[in-house]
Every structure is written in structure tokens, then in C-alpha cells.
Amino acid sequence: LQPGRFVPILKWRCLCVGLSALSNADILSISKPLPLDPQPEHEALATEISKSQGSVCSALALLHSSGAKAFNKFASNQKPRLSALTAIANELGGKGQGPDEFRIFSDLLLGHLAQQAKENGSLKAASVYETLTQSLRITEGFNLDRKQAALEAMRLATDALKAT
């Protein structure tokens, strides 16, 4: 056996089903009639749908995620000061915040960097994306200090986005 590879008999029995992502309009039409408590505002739902990568489940999870709220604070702050970044990092690294919130924040931040690198052809953003992908996964995998990792990730992302 080789690590990271399926046992041949299991691979033979697997069936790959390729599904395309839902459009934002489809996600909105599916999630609107759901009995959500509390019912989200249309604008908030539309914002999270745009980040959900075609998944109803992701869009609904983002609505109530403190990781998504922390990312929104970061993304809406054009020229964040260290104190603002520290406050956001404190939210992610505080008691009661599980690794899922950090993962959601990380995924949104990396997606934002990738989008900026693609749209602006920014090599700096692409380089920071690569660096942060590895760093954030190590932080998560070894259960390192999420607060410090988030602060460093936001600092690097801010520097990269200034260059675009």
C-alpha cells in the first residue's frame, strides 16, 4: 500500500459523479422558502450566496458563521490598521471558536486572494496565496495558534492587495 492512494479494489468500486455548481439565482430560489429561524435579510443572503461556490449548504452556513463575519470585516476595511486586524484575529482565536470558523475564514481569505490575483494578474497576490495556503493548513493540521495565524494572514493579504 502507498499512503494517499486507494486500495485498488476500493478504487474500482468508486463512482465519480461530477456535478456542476448551482447558480446564485438557483441557490436563492432554493433557500428562500426554507423555514429558517430567523429569516435572513435578502441582502445578507445574497452576499453569502456570492461566496458559497454554488452550494446551498455553504451559503446557509456562512450566514451564521463568525468566521464569515470576521472575513467580511476584513474585506470591507480598505486600509485596515493593526488594531482592526488584531480585533478580527481575536474573534477567530477566542474561546468558543472552533476550528470550523477558522477554516471558513481561511477559505474566504484565500478565495479573495485568488480572485484578486486572477482579475488583476497580480504575482504578489498569487505568491501570498501560495504561502498562506501552506501556512494556514499547517496551523489547522497541528492545531497551532489560530489568532496569530489569522493576524499574519491578514497582514500578508493586506500587503499583497495594496500592490494590486
XYZ file of N, CA and C in Angstrom:
492
model
N 0.831 -1.194 0.000
C 0.000 0.000 0.000
C 0.865 1.243 0.000
N 0.410 2.241 -0.681
C 1.098 3.526 -0.702
C 0.197 4.553 -0.030
N 0.773 5.386 0.849
C -0.044 6.413 1.508
C -0.683 7.346 0.483
N -1.916 7.711 0.741
C -2.607 8.650 -0.130
C -3.227 8.015 -1.362
N -3.158 6.715 -1.476
C -3.735 6.044 -2.631
C -4.818 5.079 -2.165
N -5.832 4.939 -2.980
C -6.895 3.992 -2.669
C -6.392 2.564 -2.884
N -6.903 1.674 -2.084
C -6.674 0.265 -2.344
C -7.354 -0.008 -3.685
N -6.699 -0.728 -4.602
C -7.272 -0.914 -5.945
C -8.712 -1.399 -5.959
N -9.082 -2.309 -5.067
C -10.458 -2.815 -5.066
C -11.446 -1.712 -4.697
N -11.052 -0.807 -3.777
C -11.937 0.301 -3.411
C -12.053 1.295 -4.562
N -10.943 1.566 -5.218
C -10.963 2.498 -6.343
C -11.848 1.957 -7.464
N -11.799 0.662 -7.671
C -12.597 0.044 -8.707
C -14.091 0.193 -8.408
N -14.446 0.189 -7.137
C -15.851 0.268 -6.755
C -16.382 1.694 -6.614
N -15.514 2.680 -6.724
C -15.940 4.079 -6.599
C -16.561 4.559 -7.902
N -17.518 5.416 -7.763
C -18.173 6.014 -8.916
C -18.053 7.519 -8.782
N -17.455 8.147 -9.748
C -17.278 9.602 -9.725
C -18.501 10.262 -10.352
N -19.119 11.120 -9.610
C -20.285 11.844 -10.104
C -19.916 13.323 -10.148
N -19.795 13.853 -11.334
C -19.440 15.261 -11.492
C -20.696 16.126 -11.546
N -20.830 16.987 -10.576
C -21.986 17.882 -10.525
C -21.512 19.310 -10.718
N -22.263 20.071 -11.445
C -21.898 21.477 -11.614
C -22.468 22.291 -10.456
N -21.814 23.400 -10.182
C -22.265 24.283 -9.097
C -23.574 24.956 -9.488
N -24.391 25.225 -8.500
C -25.639 25.943 -8.740
C -25.349 27.422 -8.976
N -26.201 28.053 -9.728
C -26.066 29.497 -9.931
C -26.568 30.219 -8.683
N -26.188 31.474 -8.542
C -26.648 32.262 -7.392
C -28.166 32.368 -7.367
N -28.771 32.496 -8.531
C -30.240 32.582 -8.606
C -30.891 31.278 -8.142
N -30.287 30.144 -8.522
C -30.820 28.845 -8.093
C -30.726 28.691 -6.578
N -29.583 29.080 -6.018
C -29.405 28.973 -4.571
C -30.420 29.855 -3.854
N -30.629 31.059 -4.358
C -31.604 31.980 -3.752
C -33.003 31.394 -3.811
N -33.380 30.832 -4.953
C -34.734 30.274 -5.082
C -34.925 29.038 -4.201
N -33.864 28.292 -3.953
C -33.952 27.110 -3.078
C -34.009 27.530 -1.611
N -33.209 28.520 -1.240
C -33.111 28.875 0.174
C -34.223 29.807 0.661
N -34.837 30.563 -0.220
C -35.899 31.493 0.202
C -37.068 30.804 0.910
N -37.610 29.712 0.369
C -38.766 29.092 1.044
C -38.422 28.246 2.274
N -37.147 28.069 2.562
C -36.779 27.250 3.728
C -37.227 27.921 5.029
N -37.686 27.137 5.985
C -38.142 27.710 7.265
C -36.956 28.027 8.186
N -36.219 29.069 7.852
C -35.053 29.461 8.647
C -35.491 30.371 9.781
N -34.879 30.168 10.939
C -35.211 30.993 12.094
C -33.930 31.571 12.667
N -33.702 32.829 12.599
C -34.540 33.861 11.988
C -34.352 33.880 10.474
N -35.351 34.386 9.804
C -35.305 34.502 8.349
C -34.262 35.556 7.981
N -33.270 35.213 7.161
C -32.216 36.187 6.838
C -32.732 37.298 5.919
N -32.093 38.457 6.045
C -32.425 39.559 5.151
C -31.946 39.199 3.753
N -32.637 39.705 2.752
C -32.314 39.383 1.359
C -30.879 39.775 1.023
N -30.456 40.952 1.464
C -29.109 41.436 1.147
C -28.036 40.547 1.785
N -28.238 40.162 3.030
C -27.269 39.304 3.719
C -27.192 37.934 3.039
N -28.335 37.404 2.666
C -28.376 36.113 1.993
C -27.671 36.196 0.637
N -27.926 37.250 -0.112
C -27.294 37.425 -1.423
C -25.774 37.544 -1.293
N -25.319 38.238 -0.262
C -23.873 38.388 -0.039
C -23.226 37.033 0.213
N -23.833 36.233 1.066
C -23.251 34.927 1.394
C -23.387 33.944 0.240
N -24.443 34.059 -0.541
C -24.611 33.201 -1.718
C -23.473 33.445 -2.701
N -23.069 34.697 -2.840
C -21.994 35.011 -3.792
C -20.662 34.375 -3.392
N -20.509 34.012 -2.124
C -19.277 33.386 -1.631
C -19.399 31.874 -1.495
N -20.560 31.324 -1.767
C -20.838 29.921 -1.446
C -20.335 28.915 -2.466
N -19.824 29.356 -3.576
C -19.297 28.486 -4.625
C -20.337 27.479 -5.114
N -21.571 27.938 -5.230
C -22.618 27.109 -5.807
C -23.253 26.104 -4.879
N -23.124 26.299 -3.570
C -23.652 25.344 -2.599
C -24.653 26.009 -1.659
N -25.845 25.452 -1.587
C -26.871 25.965 -0.682
C -26.407 25.805 0.765
N -25.847 24.639 1.083
C -25.384 24.368 2.441
C -24.318 25.379 2.861
N -23.372 25.675 1.984
C -22.321 26.647 2.305
C -22.904 28.037 2.520
N -23.842 28.427 1.682
C -24.449 29.751 1.814
C -25.148 29.896 3.156
N -25.872 28.864 3.569
C -26.582 28.927 4.849
C -25.611 28.885 6.026
N -24.524 28.135 5.898
C -23.518 28.091 6.964
C -22.830 29.445 7.101
N -22.565 30.103 5.982
C -21.896 31.403 6.013
C -22.754 32.479 6.678
N -24.065 32.325 6.617
C -24.965 33.315 7.218
C -24.728 33.485 8.715
N -24.426 32.397 9.394
C -24.314 32.430 10.852
C -22.890 32.190 11.339
N -21.937 32.202 10.434
C -20.562 31.890 10.780
C -19.812 33.124 11.277
N -19.164 32.985 12.430
C -18.340 34.092 12.907
C -17.076 34.212 12.067
N -16.646 33.130 11.437
C -15.515 33.195 10.516
C -15.847 34.032 9.289
N -17.065 33.875 8.775
C -17.504 34.668 7.619
C -17.673 36.133 8.015
N -18.191 36.361 9.222
C -18.343 37.750 9.686
C -16.987 38.418 9.861
N -16.011 37.655 10.359
C -14.661 38.199 10.513
C -14.067 38.526 9.144
N -14.279 37.648 8.172
C -13.780 37.934 6.825
C -14.454 39.170 6.240
N -15.753 39.298 6.441
C -16.472 40.474 5.921
C -15.908 41.763 6.510
N -15.568 41.737 7.797
C -14.952 42.915 8.419
C -13.615 43.224 7.764
N -12.826 42.180 7.528
C -11.529 42.377 6.886
C -11.702 42.923 5.468
N -12.580 42.299 4.689
C -12.749 42.674 3.286
C -13.340 44.066 3.124
N -14.167 44.500 4.066
C -14.798 45.816 3.948
C -13.888 46.951 4.389
N -12.810 46.621 5.074
C -11.880 47.624 5.574
C -10.792 47.857 4.526
N -10.867 48.985 3.815
C -9.944 49.254 2.711
C -8.490 49.396 3.155
N -8.261 50.104 4.240
C -6.908 50.299 4.757
C -6.903 49.944 6.236
N -6.896 48.630 6.522
C -7.011 48.222 7.927
C -5.763 48.564 8.740
N -6.015 49.027 9.934
C -4.927 49.282 10.882
C -4.661 47.997 11.640
N -3.503 47.964 12.277
C -3.138 46.787 13.050
C -4.158 46.507 14.150
N -4.701 47.559 14.749
C -5.688 47.363 15.821
C -6.956 46.694 15.285
N -7.367 47.059 14.069
C -8.556 46.433 13.472
C -8.282 44.971 13.134
N -7.092 44.696 12.603
C -6.733 43.313 12.284
C -6.632 42.465 13.555
N -6.099 43.061 14.618
C -5.992 42.345 15.894
C -7.371 42.017 16.452
N -8.303 42.948 16.335
C -9.669 42.706 16.812
C -10.319 41.554 16.041
N -10.103 41.515 14.729
C -10.652 40.427 13.913
C -10.004 39.102 14.323
N -8.680 39.101 14.497
C -7.971 37.881 14.894
C -8.428 37.405 16.267
N -8.712 38.344 17.170
C -9.207 37.977 18.499
C -10.533 37.230 18.404
N -11.381 37.641 17.474
C -12.666 36.966 17.290
C -12.457 35.519 16.845
N -11.469 35.303 15.979
C -11.227 33.960 15.462
C -10.513 33.062 16.457
N -9.678 33.647 17.298
C -8.892 32.846 18.225
C -9.454 32.788 19.615
N -10.609 33.393 19.829
C -11.190 33.446 21.163
C -11.798 32.129 21.602
N -12.124 32.084 22.874
C -12.752 30.879 23.428
C -14.107 30.671 22.772
N -14.422 29.438 22.558
C -15.710 29.099 21.958
C -15.678 29.090 20.440
N -14.575 29.514 19.859
C -14.461 29.493 18.411
C -13.774 28.205 18.003
N -14.485 27.371 17.309
C -13.908 26.098 16.894
C -13.087 26.241 15.625
N -12.458 25.157 15.236
C -11.631 25.190 14.029
C -12.435 25.438 12.763
N -13.732 25.143 12.795
C -14.544 25.393 11.601
C -14.593 26.868 11.247
N -14.678 27.730 12.239
C -14.731 29.168 11.974
C -13.423 29.655 11.365
N -12.309 29.134 11.855
C -11.011 29.488 11.293
C -10.902 28.982 9.859
N -11.395 27.769 9.616
C -11.364 27.200 8.271
C -12.212 28.029 7.319
N -13.370 28.441 7.754
C -14.234 29.261 6.907
C -13.544 30.585 6.594
N -12.988 31.229 7.617
C -12.266 32.488 7.403
C -11.113 32.273 6.421
N -10.335 31.222 6.638
C -9.182 30.938 5.777
C -9.608 30.723 4.330
N -10.645 29.924 4.134
C -11.112 29.644 2.777
C -11.596 30.910 2.076
N -12.316 31.754 2.810
C -12.787 33.013 2.215
C -11.622 33.934 1.881
N -10.652 34.018 2.774
C -9.488 34.868 2.534
C -8.686 34.370 1.335
N -8.458 33.070 1.269
C -7.723 32.507 0.139
C -8.489 32.685 -1.173
N -9.789 32.511 -1.131
C -10.610 32.731 -2.328
C -10.538 34.172 -2.810
N -10.550 35.093 -1.870
C -10.452 36.526 -2.192
C -9.102 36.833 -2.830
N -8.036 36.290 -2.255
C -6.703 36.494 -2.827
C -6.600 35.899 -4.226
N -7.119 34.695 -4.410
C -7.075 34.045 -5.719
C -7.841 34.856 -6.759
N -8.990 35.366 -6.362
C -9.787 36.177 -7.282
C -9.045 37.452 -7.674
N -8.427 38.111 -6.707
C -7.675 39.334 -6.996
C -6.464 39.035 -7.882
N -5.788 37.929 -7.623
C -4.637 37.548 -8.439
C -5.062 37.296 -9.882
N -6.215 36.643 -10.037
C -6.712 36.326 -11.373
C -7.190 37.583 -12.100
N -7.984 38.406 -11.426
C -8.550 39.595 -12.059
C -7.485 40.642 -12.407
N -6.503 40.816 -11.521
C -5.507 41.873 -11.709
C -4.173 41.357 -12.228
N -4.043 40.055 -12.407
C -2.781 39.492 -12.845
C -1.649 39.770 -11.869
N -1.986 39.788 -10.579
C -1.017 40.141 -9.543
C -0.184 38.937 -9.129
N 1.105 39.006 -9.427
C 2.010 37.946 -8.999
C 2.196 37.960 -7.484
N 2.149 39.142 -6.896
C 2.297 39.272 -5.441
C 1.136 38.558 -4.736
N -0.089 38.787 -5.208
C -1.250 38.130 -4.608
C -1.180 36.619 -4.808
N -0.722 36.180 -5.967
C -0.591 34.743 -6.228
C 0.461 34.120 -5.319
N 1.561 34.827 -5.117
C 2.626 34.331 -4.247
C 2.151 34.239 -2.795
N 1.451 35.267 -2.339
C 0.924 35.265 -0.971
C -0.134 34.168 -0.822
N -0.936 33.957 -1.855
C -1.933 32.886 -1.834
C -1.246 31.543 -1.582
N -0.179 31.285 -2.316
C 0.545 30.028 -2.170
C 1.138 29.890 -0.772
N 1.750 30.957 -0.280
C 2.355 30.946 1.048
C 1.296 30.712 2.127
N 0.185 31.439 2.024
C -0.865 31.323 3.035
C -1.566 29.978 2.994
N -1.720 29.413 1.812
C -2.357 28.098 1.713
C -1.605 27.091 2.568
N -0.311 27.087 2.425
C 0.506 26.155 3.205
C 0.480 26.514 4.693
N 0.655 27.772 5.005
C 0.718 28.208 6.399
C -0.590 27.941 7.150
N -1.707 28.263 6.520
C -2.998 28.076 7.187
C -3.329 26.602 7.367
N -2.963 25.777 6.402
C -3.217 24.337 6.534
C -2.350 23.728 7.636
N -1.112 24.201 7.763
C -0.247 23.722 8.845
C -0.825 24.138 10.192
N -1.287 25.374 10.285
C -1.898 25.864 11.524
C -3.079 24.996 11.910
N -3.903 24.683 10.942
C -5.082 23.871 11.207
C -4.699 22.427 11.536
N -3.776 21.883 10.769
C -3.388 20.487 10.951
C -2.713 20.199 12.281
N -1.898 21.135 12.749
C -1.186 20.939 14.003
C -1.835 21.671 15.175
N -3.016 22.229 14.935
C -3.771 22.944 15.967
C -2.925 24.044 16.618
N -2.279 24.843 15.765
C -1.462 25.946 16.249
C -2.339 27.144 16.576
N -1.742 28.211 17.060
C -2.466 29.403 17.485
C -3.173 30.055 16.298
N -4.497 29.927 16.249
C -5.285 30.462 15.140
C -5.294 31.984 15.134
N -5.263 32.569 16.309
C -5.264 34.029 16.401
C -4.028 34.611 15.716
N -2.872 34.069 16.034
C -1.623 34.546 15.440
C -1.589 34.273 13.935
N -2.056 33.103 13.543
C -2.070 32.742 12.119
C -2.996 33.660 11.329
N -4.163 33.968 11.889
C -5.110 34.856 11.205
C -4.541 36.263 11.081
N -3.902 36.736 12.131
C -3.301 38.072 12.110
C -2.215 38.154 11.033
N -1.353 37.156 10.983
C -0.289 37.142 9.981
C -0.864 37.013 8.572
N -1.898 36.180 8.410
C -2.530 36.007 7.101
C -3.154 37.317 6.618
N -3.835 38.021 7.509
C -4.447 39.300 7.117
C -3.390 40.344 6.791
N -2.290 40.338 7.546
C -1.217 41.290 7.279
C -0.607 41.039 5.902
N -0.306 39.779 5.596
C 0.249 39.440 4.288
C -0.736 39.719 3.152
N -1.998 39.395 3.377
C -3.011 39.649 2.357
C -3.184 41.136 2.108
N -3.164 41.919 3.172
C -3.297 43.372 3.027
C -2.144 43.924 2.200
N -0.937 43.492 2.482
C 0.226 43.952 1.736
C 0.114 43.555 0.256
N -0.332 42.324 0.006
C -0.470 41.850 -1.382
C -1.553 42.605 -2.127
N -2.663 42.893 -1.439
C -3.769 43.576 -2.098
C -3.464 45.052 -2.342
N -2.608 45.632 -1.524
C -2.169 47.012 -1.771
C -1.380 47.092 -3.078
N -0.643 46.033 -3.378
C 0.217 46.011 -4.557
C -0.577 45.815 -5.855
N -1.853 45.407 -5.743
C -2.635 45.163 -6.962
C -3.253 46.431 -7.507
